[in-house]
Coordinates of C-alpha atoms and ligand atoms in Angstrom, one line a residue:
M1 CA 85.7 71.3 95.9
T2 CA 85.7 73.8 98.7
L3 CA 88.3 74.8 101.3
D4 CA 88.5 73.3 104.8
A5 CA 87.0 75.5 107.4
P6 CA 89.3 78.2 108.8
R7 CA 90.7 78.0 112.4
E8 CA 88.9 80.3 114.8
V9 CA 91.1 82.0 117.4
R10 CA 89.6 84.0 120.3
T11 CA 91.8 86.1 122.6
G12 CA 90.4 88.8 124.9
R13 CA 88.6 91.3 122.7
S14 CA 89.5 89.8 119.4
V15 CA 88.4 86.9 117.3
A16 CA 90.0 85.9 114.0
R17 CA 89.6 83.2 111.4
V18 CA 92.6 81.9 109.6
Y19 CA 92.7 79.5 106.7
D20 CA 95.7 77.0 106.4
Y21 CA 95.1 77.6 102.6
G22 CA 97.3 80.5 101.9
A23 CA 98.0 81.0 105.7
H24 CA 95.3 83.5 105.0
V25 CA 94.0 85.7 107.9
W26 CA 90.5 85.9 106.7
T27 CA 88.8 87.9 109.5
W28 CA 89.9 89.8 112.6
A29 CA 87.4 91.6 114.7
L30 CA 87.7 93.6 117.9
D31 CA 84.8 93.8 120.3
G32 CA 82.7 92.2 117.5
E33 CA 83.6 94.9 114.9
P34 CA 85.3 93.5 111.8
V35 CA 88.6 95.3 111.1
L36 CA 89.3 93.4 107.9
W37 CA 87.1 93.4 104.8
T38 CA 86.0 90.3 103.1
S39 CA 84.0 90.1 99.9
A40 CA 80.7 88.3 99.8
G41 CA 81.7 87.2 96.3
S42 CA 85.0 85.5 97.3
F43 CA 85.9 82.2 95.9
F44 CA 86.6 79.4 98.4
E45 CA 88.2 77.0 96.0
P46 CA 91.7 75.4 95.9
G47 CA 93.6 77.1 93.1
K48 CA 91.8 80.4 93.5
A49 CA 92.7 83.3 95.8
L50 CA 90.4 84.5 98.6
R51 CA 89.1 88.0 98.2
G52 CA 89.7 89.9 101.4
G53 CA 91.5 89.5 104.7
V54 CA 95.3 89.3 104.3
P55 CA 96.5 87.5 101.2
I56 CA 100.3 86.9 101.1
C57 CA 101.9 88.0 97.9
W58 CA 105.0 85.9 97.4
P59 CA 107.4 85.2 95.6
W60 CA 106.2 87.9 93.2
F61 CA 103.7 90.8 93.2
G62 CA 101.0 91.1 90.6
P63 CA 102.6 89.7 87.3
G64 CA 106.1 90.0 88.8
R65 CA 108.9 92.2 87.6
S66 CA 108.9 90.6 84.1
G67 CA 105.2 91.4 83.9
D68 CA 104.2 87.9 82.7
L69 CA 104.2 85.6 85.7
T70 CA 101.2 83.6 86.8
P71 CA 99.4 83.1 89.1
A72 CA 98.9 86.7 90.0
H73 CA 100.7 87.8 93.2
G74 CA 102.6 84.5 93.4
Y75 CA 101.7 81.1 94.6
A76 CA 101.9 81.5 98.4
R77 CA 98.3 82.6 98.6
I78 CA 97.0 79.6 96.8
S79 CA 99.2 77.0 98.5
E80 CA 98.4 74.8 101.5
W81 CA 100.6 75.9 104.4
T82 CA 101.5 73.8 107.4
L83 CA 100.6 74.9 110.9
T84 CA 103.8 74.4 112.8
G85 CA 103.0 76.3 116.0
L86 CA 100.1 77.5 118.1
V87 CA 100.9 79.3 121.4
E88 CA 98.1 80.8 123.5
G89 CA 99.3 83.6 125.6
P90 CA 97.4 86.0 128.0
D91 CA 97.4 88.8 125.4
A92 CA 97.7 87.1 122.1
T93 CA 97.5 83.8 120.3
V94 CA 100.3 83.1 117.9
L95 CA 99.9 80.8 114.9
T96 CA 103.0 79.8 113.0
Y97 CA 102.7 78.6 109.4
T98 CA 105.5 77.2 107.2
L99 CA 105.8 76.8 103.4
T100 CA 108.5 74.9 101.6
P101 CA 109.1 74.2 97.9
A102 CA 107.5 70.8 98.5
D103 CA 104.2 72.6 99.2
A104 CA 104.5 74.8 96.2
P105 CA 104.1 73.1 92.8
D106 CA 105.3 76.3 91.0
A107 CA 108.6 76.4 92.9
L108 CA 111.6 76.0 90.6
P109 CA 113.6 72.8 90.8
G110 CA 116.6 73.2 93.1
E111 CA 115.0 76.0 95.2
D112 CA 115.7 75.5 98.8
W113 CA 113.9 77.9 101.1
T114 CA 111.5 78.0 104.0
V115 CA 108.9 80.7 104.5
T116 CA 107.6 81.1 108.0
Y117 CA 104.6 83.2 108.8
E118 CA 103.7 84.2 112.4
V119 CA 100.2 85.6 113.0
S120 CA 99.7 87.1 116.4
I121 CA 96.1 87.7 117.2
G122 CA 95.1 90.0 120.1
D123 CA 94.2 93.7 120.5
R124 CA 96.7 94.2 117.7
L125 CA 97.1 92.0 114.6
Q126 CA 100.8 91.4 114.1
L127 CA 102.2 89.5 111.1
A128 CA 105.8 88.5 110.4
L129 CA 106.8 86.8 107.1
T130 CA 110.3 85.4 107.2
V131 CA 112.1 83.9 104.1
A132 CA 115.1 81.8 104.8
N133 CA 117.5 80.7 102.0
Q134 CA 118.9 77.3 102.7
G135 CA 120.3 77.0 99.2
A136 CA 123.8 77.8 97.8
T137 CA 122.9 80.8 95.7
P138 CA 121.2 84.1 96.4
F139 CA 117.5 84.2 95.9
S140 CA 115.2 87.2 95.0
Y141 CA 111.6 87.7 95.5
E142 CA 108.8 90.3 95.7
T143 CA 106.4 90.2 98.6
A144 CA 103.4 92.1 100.1
L145 CA 101.0 91.6 102.9
H146 CA 97.9 92.6 101.0
T147 CA 95.7 93.7 103.8
Y148 CA 92.0 94.5 103.0
F149 CA 90.5 96.9 105.6
R150 CA 86.8 97.4 106.1
V151 CA 86.0 101.1 106.0
G152 CA 82.7 103.0 106.4
D153 CA 83.0 104.8 103.0
V154 CA 86.3 104.9 101.2
R155 CA 85.4 108.3 99.7
Q156 CA 85.6 109.8 103.2
V157 CA 88.7 108.1 104.4
V158 CA 92.0 110.0 104.9
V159 CA 95.3 108.1 104.7
G160 CA 98.2 109.8 106.4
G161 CA 101.9 109.1 106.4
L162 CA 102.6 109.2 102.7
D163 CA 103.0 113.0 102.2
G164 CA 105.9 113.7 99.9
A165 CA 106.5 110.0 98.9
S166 CA 107.2 109.1 95.4
Y167 CA 104.9 106.6 93.9
L168 CA 104.1 104.6 90.7
D169 CA 100.5 105.2 89.7
K170 CA 99.6 101.8 88.3
V171 CA 96.3 103.2 86.8
T172 CA 98.2 105.7 84.5
G173 CA 101.6 104.0 84.5
R174 CA 103.2 107.3 85.6
P175 CA 105.6 108.2 88.5
E176 CA 104.1 110.8 90.8
V177 CA 104.8 112.5 94.2
Q178 CA 102.1 112.5 96.9
A179 CA 101.0 115.9 98.0
G180 CA 99.4 115.8 101.5
D181 CA 97.2 113.0 102.7
V182 CA 95.8 110.4 100.3
T183 CA 92.1 110.5 99.6
I184 CA 90.3 108.1 97.3
T185 CA 88.3 109.7 94.5
A186 CA 88.7 107.3 91.6
E187 CA 90.3 103.9 90.9
T188 CA 93.5 103.9 93.0
D189 CA 96.4 101.5 92.5
R190 CA 99.6 103.0 93.7
V191 CA 103.0 101.7 94.8
Y192 CA 104.5 104.2 97.2
L193 CA 108.2 104.0 97.7
R194 CA 107.9 104.4 101.4
A195 CA 106.9 102.3 104.3
G196 CA 106.5 103.2 108.0
E197 CA 103.5 104.3 109.9
V198 CA 100.4 104.8 107.8
V199 CA 97.2 106.0 109.6
V200 CA 93.8 105.5 108.1
T201 CA 91.2 107.8 109.6
D202 CA 87.7 106.6 109.0
P203 CA 85.1 109.2 110.1
V204 CA 82.1 107.0 109.3
L205 CA 83.2 104.0 111.5
G206 CA 84.7 106.4 114.0
R207 CA 88.1 104.8 114.1
R208 CA 91.7 105.2 113.2
L209 CA 93.8 102.3 111.9
R210 CA 97.5 102.6 112.7
I211 CA 99.6 100.4 110.5
S212 CA 103.3 99.9 111.2
T213 CA 105.8 97.9 109.2
E214 CA 109.4 96.7 109.3
G215 CA 111.5 95.3 106.5
A216 CA 109.2 96.8 103.9
A217 CA 110.2 99.4 101.3
D218 CA 106.8 100.0 99.8
T219 CA 103.2 100.7 100.7
V220 CA 100.5 99.8 98.1
V221 CA 97.2 101.6 98.3
W222 CA 94.4 100.0 96.3
N223 CA 90.7 100.5 95.7
P224 CA 89.2 99.2 92.4
W225 CA 86.4 101.7 92.3
I226 CA 83.3 101.1 90.1
A227 CA 84.4 99.6 86.7
K228 CA 87.2 97.3 88.0
A229 CA 85.0 96.0 90.9
A230 CA 82.3 95.2 88.3
A231 CA 84.9 93.4 86.1
M232 CA 86.1 91.1 88.9
P233 CA 84.0 87.9 89.3
D234 CA 84.8 87.6 93.0
F235 CA 84.1 91.2 94.0
G236 CA 80.5 92.4 94.4
D237 CA 79.7 95.4 92.2
D238 CA 78.6 97.5 95.2
E239 CA 81.3 96.5 97.6
W240 CA 84.1 98.9 96.6
P241 CA 83.1 101.8 98.9
G242 CA 83.5 99.5 102.0
M243 CA 87.1 98.5 101.5
L244 CA 90.6 99.8 101.2
C245 CA 93.9 97.9 100.8
I246 CA 96.9 99.2 102.6
E247 CA 99.7 96.7 101.6
A248 CA 103.2 96.7 102.8
G249 CA 106.0 94.9 101.0
N250 CA 109.0 94.9 98.7
V251 CA 108.0 95.1 95.0
L252 CA 109.4 96.0 91.6
E253 CA 112.9 97.6 92.2
S254 CA 112.6 97.0 95.9
A255 CA 112.6 93.2 95.5
V256 CA 114.5 91.4 98.3
T257 CA 117.6 89.3 97.7
V258 CA 118.2 86.8 100.5
M259 CA 121.7 85.4 100.7
P260 CA 122.5 81.7 101.3
G261 CA 122.3 80.8 104.9
S262 CA 120.4 84.1 105.6
S263 CA 116.8 85.2 106.1
E264 CA 114.7 88.3 105.7
T265 CA 111.6 89.3 107.6
L266 CA 108.7 91.6 106.7
R267 CA 106.5 92.7 109.7
Y268 CA 103.1 94.3 109.5
A269 CA 101.1 95.4 112.6
V270 CA 97.7 97.0 112.9
A271 CA 96.2 98.8 116.0
V272 CA 92.7 100.3 116.1
D273 CA 91.9 103.5 118.0
L274 CA 88.3 104.5 118.4
T275 CA 87.7 108.2 117.7
Ligands
BG6_301 C1 96.9 95.1 94.2 C2 97.5 95.5 92.9 O1 97.9 94.9 95.1 O2 96.1 93.9 94.1 C3 96.4 95.7 91.9 O3 98.3 96.7 93.0 C4 95.5 94.4 91.8 O4 96.9 96.0 90.6 C5 95.0 94.1 93.2 O5 94.4 94.6 90.9 C6 94.2 92.8 93.3 O6 94.9 91.7 92.7 P1 94.2 90.3 92.6 O7 95.2 89.4 91.9 O8 94.0 89.8 94.0 O9 92.9 90.5 91.8

């Protein structure tokens, strides 16, 4: 069994492909140049996550705060979302997707929430994930927009905006503090306790990615490097130099609690400057 084809959206300089499965932004290109990275080895099967684009991690991140939850990164990315809006404007096309407990087999009985995801496709890619609690009790979750960027050579990329930020190094398990810009010289899997503007300077592709967020406490920076890439069945052994994940979200101690009758929104936007 394979996934239904993604929706293709063309607006001005941009073209994007979005799967209803996972409400997954799979590609976004400007003037024909892909901004997002996709693996040639990705699975396209119900029940499995896509490798690339923008997976939605929700309602937990990785194995969750307890460390034993499956599926990894929550069930939102492997659920069928419903397209509930499509508005074509002069500068952007906005797709709206909705997920409810009825769409999510792993939702716990009695949960009463609606997740709404707005994807605005234009010269900028703008994403907004809103979680509304319609139940009678507070509800907690972790979340991340797990964006995979295409880069010319990850070893030459410089990530600015995180100088001085505390982070959890998930490779060593140790807390650290970032000194200066981030460069990638080995397997990198870090949860920075800071969100805000992050700038990825890519000298090989001659562009700068400007990432801004709202409603996020954390920035996750991930590149699997050689051994981990080789160990993943849906990630080509030689693909790791061409990608870098810059994820924004609320994970571990920064998990969000949404009160009854209330909602919380995570926003993530990307702009591309040619250098
Ligand atoms: C990152 C995590 O966000 O996602 C990594 O910090 C993880 O630890 C990576 O390996 C990919 O996760 P998955 O479930 O898509 O293979």
